[in-house]
mmCIF file of N, CA and C in Angstrom:
data_model
loop_
_atom_site.group_PDB
_atom_site.id
_atom_site.type_symbol
_atom_site.label_atom_id
_atom_site.label_comp_id
_atom_site.label_asym_id
_atom_site.label_seq_id
_atom_site.Cartn_x
_atom_site.Cartn_y
_atom_site.Cartn_z
ATOM 1 N N MET A 1 1.841 -10.040 -3.998
ATOM 2 C CA MET A 1 2.257 -8.659 -4.118
ATOM 3 C C MET A 1 2.849 -8.229 -2.779
ATOM 4 N N ASP A 2 4.040 -7.677 -2.811
ATOM 5 C CA ASP A 2 4.675 -7.243 -1.570
ATOM 6 C C ASP A 2 4.537 -5.730 -1.398
ATOM 7 N N ILE A 3 5.056 -5.238 -0.297
ATOM 8 C CA ILE A 3 4.881 -3.822 0.051
ATOM 9 C C ILE A 3 5.514 -2.908 -0.989
ATOM 10 N N HIS A 4 6.614 -3.345 -1.599
ATOM 11 C CA HIS A 4 7.287 -2.505 -2.582
ATOM 12 C C HIS A 4 6.438 -2.340 -3.850
ATOM 13 N N ASP A 5 5.789 -3.417 -4.277
ATOM 14 C CA ASP A 5 4.907 -3.323 -5.445
ATOM 15 C C ASP A 5 3.718 -2.410 -5.165
ATOM 16 N N ILE A 6 3.145 -2.548 -3.986
ATOM 17 C CA ILE A 6 2.004 -1.705 -3.614
ATOM 18 C C ILE A 6 2.435 -0.247 -3.529
ATOM 19 N N ALA A 7 3.575 0.005 -2.892
ATOM 20 C CA ALA A 7 4.063 1.380 -2.739
ATOM 21 C C ALA A 7 4.391 1.998 -4.096
ATOM 22 N N LEU A 8 4.973 1.215 -5.001
ATOM 23 C CA LEU A 8 5.290 1.748 -6.327
ATOM 24 C C LEU A 8 4.015 2.114 -7.087
ATOM 25 N N THR A 9 3.013 1.272 -7.004
ATOM 26 C CA THR A 9 1.741 1.562 -7.649
ATOM 27 C C THR A 9 1.117 2.828 -7.072
ATOM 28 N N LEU A 10 1.117 2.931 -5.744
ATOM 29 C CA LEU A 10 0.562 4.127 -5.103
ATOM 30 C C LEU A 10 1.371 5.372 -5.461
ATOM 31 N N TYR A 11 2.692 5.235 -5.504
ATOM 32 C CA TYR A 11 3.553 6.369 -5.844
ATOM 33 C C TYR A 11 3.253 6.889 -7.245
ATOM 34 N N THR A 12 3.128 5.981 -8.208
ATOM 35 C CA THR A 12 2.840 6.427 -9.576
ATOM 36 C C THR A 12 1.478 7.100 -9.657
ATOM 37 N N GLN A 13 0.525 6.621 -8.865
ATOM 38 C CA GLN A 13 -0.789 7.258 -8.853
ATOM 39 C C GLN A 13 -0.727 8.636 -8.196
ATOM 40 N N LEU A 14 0.057 8.766 -7.127
ATOM 41 C CA LEU A 14 0.200 10.071 -6.471
ATOM 42 C C LEU A 14 0.905 11.069 -7.373
ATOM 43 N N VAL A 15 1.959 10.638 -8.050
ATOM 44 C CA VAL A 15 2.675 11.534 -8.963
ATOM 45 C C VAL A 15 1.759 11.929 -10.117
ATOM 46 N N GLY A 16 0.995 10.971 -10.626
ATOM 47 C CA GLY A 16 0.058 11.271 -11.705
ATOM 48 C C GLY A 16 -1.020 12.251 -11.290
ATOM 49 N N ALA A 17 -1.439 12.172 -10.047
ATOM 50 C CA ALA A 17 -2.469 13.095 -9.550
ATOM 51 C C ALA A 17 -1.928 14.519 -9.422
ATOM 52 N N HIS A 18 -0.616 14.663 -9.260
ATOM 53 C CA HIS A 18 0.006 15.984 -9.084
ATOM 54 C C HIS A 18 0.808 16.401 -10.319
ATOM 55 N N ARG A 19 0.457 15.891 -11.477
ATOM 56 C CA ARG A 19 1.254 16.182 -12.669
ATOM 57 C C ARG A 19 1.080 17.602 -13.178
ATOM 58 N N ASP A 20 0.083 18.325 -12.690
ATOM 59 C CA ASP A 20 -0.142 19.705 -13.134
ATOM 60 C C ASP A 20 0.899 20.665 -12.566
ATOM 61 N N THR A 21 1.475 20.309 -11.423
ATOM 62 C CA THR A 21 2.450 21.187 -10.782
ATOM 63 C C THR A 21 3.842 20.562 -10.874
ATOM 64 N N PRO A 22 4.843 21.355 -11.210
ATOM 65 C CA PRO A 22 6.214 20.815 -11.243
ATOM 66 C C PRO A 22 6.667 20.458 -9.832
ATOM 67 N N GLN A 23 7.365 19.331 -9.721
ATOM 68 C CA GLN A 23 7.796 18.861 -8.405
ATOM 69 C C GLN A 23 9.312 18.720 -8.371
ATOM 70 N N ASP A 24 9.870 19.167 -7.278
ATOM 71 C CA ASP A 24 11.302 18.993 -7.093
ATOM 72 C C ASP A 24 11.563 17.640 -6.431
ATOM 73 N N ASP A 25 12.825 17.338 -6.195
ATOM 74 C CA ASP A 25 13.187 16.047 -5.608
ATOM 75 C C ASP A 25 12.591 15.853 -4.218
ATOM 76 N N ALA A 26 12.547 16.910 -3.426
ATOM 77 C CA ALA A 26 12.000 16.795 -2.067
ATOM 78 C C ALA A 26 10.519 16.437 -2.095
ATOM 79 N N ALA A 27 9.784 17.003 -3.032
ATOM 80 C CA ALA A 27 8.358 16.691 -3.138
ATOM 81 C C ALA A 27 8.149 15.247 -3.575
ATOM 82 N N ARG A 28 8.971 14.767 -4.506
ATOM 83 C CA ARG A 28 8.853 13.371 -4.948
ATOM 84 C C ARG A 28 9.233 12.401 -3.835
ATOM 85 N N ILE A 29 10.220 12.759 -3.033
ATOM 86 C CA ILE A 29 10.603 11.919 -1.895
ATOM 87 C C ILE A 29 9.466 11.867 -0.880
ATOM 88 N N ALA A 30 8.837 13.011 -0.640
ATOM 89 C CA ALA A 30 7.708 13.049 0.292
ATOM 90 C C ALA A 30 6.555 12.186 -0.215
ATOM 91 N N LEU A 31 6.297 12.212 -1.518
ATOM 92 C CA LEU A 31 5.254 11.356 -2.083
ATOM 93 C C LEU A 31 5.620 9.878 -1.954
ATOM 94 N N GLY A 32 6.885 9.560 -2.105
ATOM 95 C CA GLY A 32 7.336 8.173 -1.926
ATOM 96 C C GLY A 32 7.139 7.694 -0.503
ATOM 97 N N ARG A 33 7.449 8.538 0.455
ATOM 98 C CA ARG A 33 7.245 8.175 1.860
ATOM 99 C C ARG A 33 5.756 8.004 2.170
ATOM 100 N N GLU A 34 4.945 8.881 1.609
ATOM 101 C CA GLU A 34 3.500 8.777 1.797
ATOM 102 C C GLU A 34 2.976 7.482 1.187
ATOM 103 N N ALA A 35 3.489 7.121 0.024
ATOM 104 C CA ALA A 35 3.071 5.879 -0.626
ATOM 105 C C ALA A 35 3.423 4.671 0.240
ATOM 106 N N TYR A 36 4.610 4.664 0.857
ATOM 107 C CA TYR A 36 4.979 3.552 1.735
ATOM 108 C C TYR A 36 4.105 3.503 2.984
ATOM 109 N N ARG A 37 3.748 4.668 3.524
ATOM 110 C CA ARG A 37 2.848 4.677 4.689
ATOM 111 C C ARG A 37 1.485 4.096 4.323
ATOM 112 N N TYR A 38 0.967 4.481 3.161
ATOM 113 C CA TYR A 38 -0.313 3.932 2.711
ATOM 114 C C TYR A 38 -0.212 2.435 2.452
ATOM 115 N N ALA A 39 0.878 1.997 1.850
ATOM 116 C CA ALA A 39 1.058 0.568 1.564
ATOM 117 C C ALA A 39 1.136 -0.227 2.860
ATOM 118 N N GLU A 40 1.854 0.297 3.834
ATOM 119 C CA GLU A 40 1.955 -0.386 5.125
ATOM 120 C C GLU A 40 0.594 -0.463 5.808
ATOM 121 N N ALA A 41 -0.170 0.611 5.757
ATOM 122 C CA ALA A 41 -1.509 0.609 6.357
ATOM 123 C C ALA A 41 -2.415 -0.386 5.646
ATOM 124 N N PHE A 42 -2.307 -0.470 4.332
ATOM 125 C CA PHE A 42 -3.110 -1.418 3.568
ATOM 126 C C PHE A 42 -2.778 -2.851 3.959
ATOM 127 N N ILE A 43 -1.506 -3.173 4.055
ATOM 128 C CA ILE A 43 -1.093 -4.538 4.409
ATOM 129 C C ILE A 43 -1.532 -4.875 5.825
ATOM 130 N N THR A 44 -1.418 -3.935 6.736
ATOM 131 C CA THR A 44 -1.854 -4.165 8.114
ATOM 132 C C THR A 44 -3.358 -4.421 8.174
ATOM 133 N N ALA A 45 -4.133 -3.605 7.465
ATOM 134 C CA ALA A 45 -5.590 -3.780 7.452
ATOM 135 C C ALA A 45 -5.969 -5.113 6.810
ATOM 136 N N LYS A 46 -5.290 -5.475 5.739
ATOM 137 C CA LYS A 46 -5.567 -6.745 5.063
ATOM 138 C C LYS A 46 -5.238 -7.928 5.976
ATOM 139 N N ASP A 47 -4.123 -7.837 6.694
ATOM 140 C CA ASP A 47 -3.735 -8.891 7.624
ATOM 141 C C ASP A 47 -4.762 -9.049 8.740
ATOM 142 N N LEU A 48 -5.215 -7.924 9.295
ATOM 143 C CA LEU A 48 -6.233 -7.979 10.352
ATOM 144 C C LEU A 48 -7.539 -8.564 9.829
ATOM 145 N N TYR A 49 -7.909 -8.199 8.629
ATOM 146 C CA TYR A 49 -9.129 -8.728 8.024
ATOM 147 C C TYR A 49 -9.033 -10.246 7.865
ATOM 148 N N ILE A 50 -7.917 -10.719 7.357
ATOM 149 C CA ILE A 50 -7.743 -12.158 7.149
ATOM 150 C C ILE A 50 -7.759 -12.900 8.476
ATOM 151 N N ARG A 51 -7.136 -12.337 9.497
ATOM 152 C CA ARG A 51 -7.103 -13.002 10.815
ATOM 153 C C ARG A 51 -8.482 -13.087 11.449
ATOM 154 N N GLU A 52 -9.363 -12.151 11.123
ATOM 155 C CA GLU A 52 -10.688 -12.136 11.742
ATOM 156 C C GLU A 52 -11.738 -12.906 10.953
ATOM 157 N N LEU A 53 -11.363 -13.460 9.824
ATOM 158 C CA LEU A 53 -12.318 -14.269 9.065
ATOM 159 C C LEU A 53 -12.669 -15.521 9.849
ATOM 160 N N PRO A 54 -13.907 -15.936 9.783
ATOM 161 C CA PRO A 54 -14.294 -17.157 10.497
ATOM 162 C C PRO A 54 -13.642 -18.380 9.848
ATOM 163 N N VAL A 55 -13.277 -19.319 10.690
ATOM 164 C CA VAL A 55 -12.660 -20.557 10.216
ATOM 165 C C VAL A 55 -13.761 -21.555 9.947
ATOM 166 N N SER A 56 -13.752 -22.103 8.778
ATOM 167 C CA SER A 56 -14.755 -23.094 8.397
ATOM 168 C C SER A 56 -14.374 -24.428 8.997
ATOM 169 N N SER A 57 -15.350 -25.103 9.616
ATOM 170 C CA SER A 57 -15.079 -26.404 10.224
ATOM 171 C C SER A 57 -15.114 -27.521 9.196
ATOM 172 N N SER A 58 -15.455 -27.201 7.944
ATOM 173 C CA SER A 58 -15.532 -28.225 6.924
ATOM 174 C C SER A 58 -14.189 -28.521 6.262
ATOM 175 N N GLU A 59 -13.163 -27.740 6.587
ATOM 176 C CA GLU A 59 -11.847 -27.989 6.000
ATOM 177 C C GLU A 59 -11.171 -29.147 6.720
ATOM 178 N N PRO A 60 -10.846 -30.200 6.015
ATOM 179 C CA PRO A 60 -10.266 -31.373 6.667
ATOM 180 C C PRO A 60 -8.787 -31.195 6.998
ATOM 181 N N GLY A 61 -8.394 -31.702 8.118
ATOM 182 C CA GLY A 61 -6.983 -31.812 8.470
ATOM 183 C C GLY A 61 -6.283 -30.563 8.958
ATOM 184 N N TYR A 62 -6.992 -29.526 9.275
ATOM 185 C CA TYR A 62 -6.302 -28.333 9.740
ATOM 186 C C TYR A 62 -6.605 -28.034 11.146
#
């Protein structure tokens, strides 16, 4: 899953959460930017988590 898939999923969830109020184009653009910021933060946190995992010495050849 890449950043665009994550951002699209987050965007649809954000729009769904605000479906009670009508939104203009500027509001939808702002939600899209927010979704990309969240997606980027998620990928960064996931990358840091993976880098900090302990390396098992039982894996051969690495």
